XYZ file of C-alpha atoms in Angstrom:
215
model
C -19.588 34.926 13.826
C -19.935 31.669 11.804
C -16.674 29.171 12.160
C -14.649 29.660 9.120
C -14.429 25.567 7.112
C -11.319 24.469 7.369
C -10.038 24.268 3.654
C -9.738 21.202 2.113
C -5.869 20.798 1.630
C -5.271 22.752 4.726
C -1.930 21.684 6.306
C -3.578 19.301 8.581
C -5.377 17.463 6.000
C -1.898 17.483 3.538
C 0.030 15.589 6.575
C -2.661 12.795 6.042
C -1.343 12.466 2.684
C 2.600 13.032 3.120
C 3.089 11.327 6.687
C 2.429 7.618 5.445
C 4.956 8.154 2.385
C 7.888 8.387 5.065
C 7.256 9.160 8.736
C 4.484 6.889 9.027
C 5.013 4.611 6.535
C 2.408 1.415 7.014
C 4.565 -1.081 6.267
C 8.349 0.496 7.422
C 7.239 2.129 10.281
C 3.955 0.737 11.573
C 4.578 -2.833 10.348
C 1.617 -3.518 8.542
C 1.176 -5.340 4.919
C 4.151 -6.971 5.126
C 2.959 -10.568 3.504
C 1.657 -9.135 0.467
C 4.880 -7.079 -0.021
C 6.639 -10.432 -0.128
C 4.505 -11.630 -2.133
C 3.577 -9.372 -5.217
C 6.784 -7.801 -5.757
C 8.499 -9.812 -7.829
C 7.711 -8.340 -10.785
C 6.708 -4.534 -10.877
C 3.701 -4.772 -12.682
C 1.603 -6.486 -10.674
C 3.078 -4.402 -7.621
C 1.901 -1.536 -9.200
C -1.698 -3.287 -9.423
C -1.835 -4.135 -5.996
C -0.986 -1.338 -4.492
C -3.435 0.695 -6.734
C -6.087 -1.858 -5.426
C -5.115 -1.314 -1.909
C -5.307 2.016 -2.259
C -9.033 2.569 -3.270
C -10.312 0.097 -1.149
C -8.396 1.897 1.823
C -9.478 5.238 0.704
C -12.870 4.180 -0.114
C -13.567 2.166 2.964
C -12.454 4.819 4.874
C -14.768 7.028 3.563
C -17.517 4.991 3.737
C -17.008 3.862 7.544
C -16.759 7.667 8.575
C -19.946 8.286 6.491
C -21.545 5.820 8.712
C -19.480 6.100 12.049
C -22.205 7.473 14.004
C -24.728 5.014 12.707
C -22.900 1.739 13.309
C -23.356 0.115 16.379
C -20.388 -0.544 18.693
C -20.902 -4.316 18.826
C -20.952 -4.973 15.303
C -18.773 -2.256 13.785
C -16.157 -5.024 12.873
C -18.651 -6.808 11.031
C -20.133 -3.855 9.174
C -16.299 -3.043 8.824
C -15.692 -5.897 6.856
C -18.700 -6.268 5.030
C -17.540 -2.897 3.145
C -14.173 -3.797 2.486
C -15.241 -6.684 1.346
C -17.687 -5.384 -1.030
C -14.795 -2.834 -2.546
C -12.684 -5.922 -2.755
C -15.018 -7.574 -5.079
C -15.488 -4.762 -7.154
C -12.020 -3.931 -7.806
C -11.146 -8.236 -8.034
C -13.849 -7.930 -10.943
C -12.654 -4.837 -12.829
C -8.839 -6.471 -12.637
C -10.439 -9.859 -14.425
C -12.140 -7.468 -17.139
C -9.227 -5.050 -17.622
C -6.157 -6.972 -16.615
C -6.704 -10.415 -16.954
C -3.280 -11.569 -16.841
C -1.935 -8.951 -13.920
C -5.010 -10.843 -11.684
C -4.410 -14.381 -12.421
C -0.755 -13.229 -11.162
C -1.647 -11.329 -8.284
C -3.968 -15.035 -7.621
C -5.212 -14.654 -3.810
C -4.107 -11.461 -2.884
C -6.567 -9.100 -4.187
C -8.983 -11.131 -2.142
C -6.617 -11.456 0.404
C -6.814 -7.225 0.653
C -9.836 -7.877 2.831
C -7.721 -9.031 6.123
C -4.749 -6.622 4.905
C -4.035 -5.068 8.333
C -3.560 -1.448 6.878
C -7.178 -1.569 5.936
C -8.933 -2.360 9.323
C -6.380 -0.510 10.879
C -7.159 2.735 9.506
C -10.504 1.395 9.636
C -10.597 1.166 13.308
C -7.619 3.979 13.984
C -8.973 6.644 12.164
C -12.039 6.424 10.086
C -14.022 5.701 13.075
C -13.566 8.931 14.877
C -12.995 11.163 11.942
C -14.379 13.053 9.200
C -15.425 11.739 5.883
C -12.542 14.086 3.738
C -10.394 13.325 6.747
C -10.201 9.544 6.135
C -10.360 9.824 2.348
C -7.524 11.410 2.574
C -5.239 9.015 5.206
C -6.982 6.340 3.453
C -5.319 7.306 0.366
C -1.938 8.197 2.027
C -1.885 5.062 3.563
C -2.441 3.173 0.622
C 0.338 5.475 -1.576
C 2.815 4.428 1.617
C 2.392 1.370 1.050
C 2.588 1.073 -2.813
C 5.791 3.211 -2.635
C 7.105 1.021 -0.945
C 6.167 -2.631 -3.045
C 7.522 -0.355 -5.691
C 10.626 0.082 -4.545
C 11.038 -3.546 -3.723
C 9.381 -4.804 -6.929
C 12.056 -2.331 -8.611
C 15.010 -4.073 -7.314
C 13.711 -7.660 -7.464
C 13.057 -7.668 -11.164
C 15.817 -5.649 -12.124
C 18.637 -7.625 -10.167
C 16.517 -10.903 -10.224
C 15.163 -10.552 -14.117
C 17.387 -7.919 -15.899
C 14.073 -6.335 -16.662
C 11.636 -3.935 -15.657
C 7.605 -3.936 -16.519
C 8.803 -6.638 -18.366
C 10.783 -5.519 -20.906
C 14.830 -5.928 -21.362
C 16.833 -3.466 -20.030
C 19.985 -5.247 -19.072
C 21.872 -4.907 -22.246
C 22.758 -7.796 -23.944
C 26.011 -7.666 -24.253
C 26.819 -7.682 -20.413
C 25.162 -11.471 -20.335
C 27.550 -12.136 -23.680
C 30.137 -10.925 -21.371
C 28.979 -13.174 -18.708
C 26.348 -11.160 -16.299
C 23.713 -13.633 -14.573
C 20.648 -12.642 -13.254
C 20.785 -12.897 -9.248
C 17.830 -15.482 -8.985
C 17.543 -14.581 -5.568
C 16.303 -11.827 -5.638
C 13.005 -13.859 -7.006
C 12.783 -15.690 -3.511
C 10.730 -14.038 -0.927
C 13.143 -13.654 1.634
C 14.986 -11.554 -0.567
C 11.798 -9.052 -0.354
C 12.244 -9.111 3.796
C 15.624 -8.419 3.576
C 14.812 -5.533 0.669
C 12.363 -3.736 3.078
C 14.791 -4.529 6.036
C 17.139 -1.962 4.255
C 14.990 0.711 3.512
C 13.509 0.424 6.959
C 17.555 1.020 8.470
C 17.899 3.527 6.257
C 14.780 5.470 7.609
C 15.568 4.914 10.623
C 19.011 6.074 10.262
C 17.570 9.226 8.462
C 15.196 10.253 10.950
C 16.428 9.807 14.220
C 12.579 9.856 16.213
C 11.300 6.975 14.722
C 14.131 4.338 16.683
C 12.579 2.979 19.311
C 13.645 3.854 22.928
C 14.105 1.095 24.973
């Protein structure tokens, strides 16, 4: 009898997809991409950007890697790794300059900065290596939603509480700064971003009991 194909949203391959929204989060859970969610999330527009970037190049140069896993050798799959993400990275630099102008002058160093992002190479070396091509397509792109969800949800706070705004337009009414409301201009400072993410990681954690660490 032939092996029935395992279908292509089986529940194994939708856990790729869900487990790095929460669970696995890259940046609350396995600690990765942390500087360029300090970074890029003052405003929610260009954390939207960035995390769309780092979520094709992730996806993409997962894909690619596990296209070429068995091909690669051992000594210089770090070098071949970055070559690709590399390559991705100056795609997607290119098509922000020609498209978003503005958003990429903002984002500055980052997008380029994607190419050492630790989510990348980590999924590059965790998973894309010894996995299928759908397989890592798909974590690749979990991975990169888990960690836009949460520069999101940072960049959501900061510019409301920081800028009385969000995507950039008004939405603190005007009549509460007539009455004397001020913008928290801390929330613009970086550290203010740690401490954001420090939250939602104790709130996780308080949620879901298996993911505090035993000593």
């Amino acid at each position: 009898m032939e092996d029935k194909k395992q279908p292509l949203f089986s529940p194994t391959n939708l856990k790729l997809l869900t487990k790095p929204l929460g669970k696995n989060n890259p940046i609350t859970v396995q600690v990765l991409g942390i500087c360029s969610a300090l970074a890029v999330t003052v405003k929610l527009e260009p954390a939207f950007v960035m995390a769309v970037s780092v979520t094709i190049v992730v996806a993409l140069s997962n894909l690619f890697i596990s296209l070429l896993r068995t091909t690669i050798p051992p000594r210089i799959r770090m070098i071949v790794q970055l070559m690709i993400v590399a390559f991705l990275v100056i795609i997607v630099d290119q098509i922000l300059q020609a498209f978003v102008y503005d958003i990429s002058k903002k984002l500055s160093i980052f997008v380029g900065l994607i190419i050492t992002n630790c989510i990348v190479m980590g999924r590059l070396e965790a998973f894309a290596m010894a996995n299928k091509p759908w397989q890592s397509f798909l974590d690749g792109l979990g991975n990169g939603a888990g960690y836009g969800v949460i520069l999101l949800i940072v960049a959501f706070f900061r510019e409301l509480i920081g800028s009385g705004t969000l995507w950039g337009y008004q939405v603190v009414p005007q009549e509460f700064y007539d009455a004397g409301y001020v913008n928290n201009g801390m929330f613009i400072l970086p550290p203010m971003a740690l401490i954001i993410v420090g939250v939602i990681i104790w709130i996780q954690r308080a949620r879901n009991k298996e993911l505090v660490e035993k000593n």
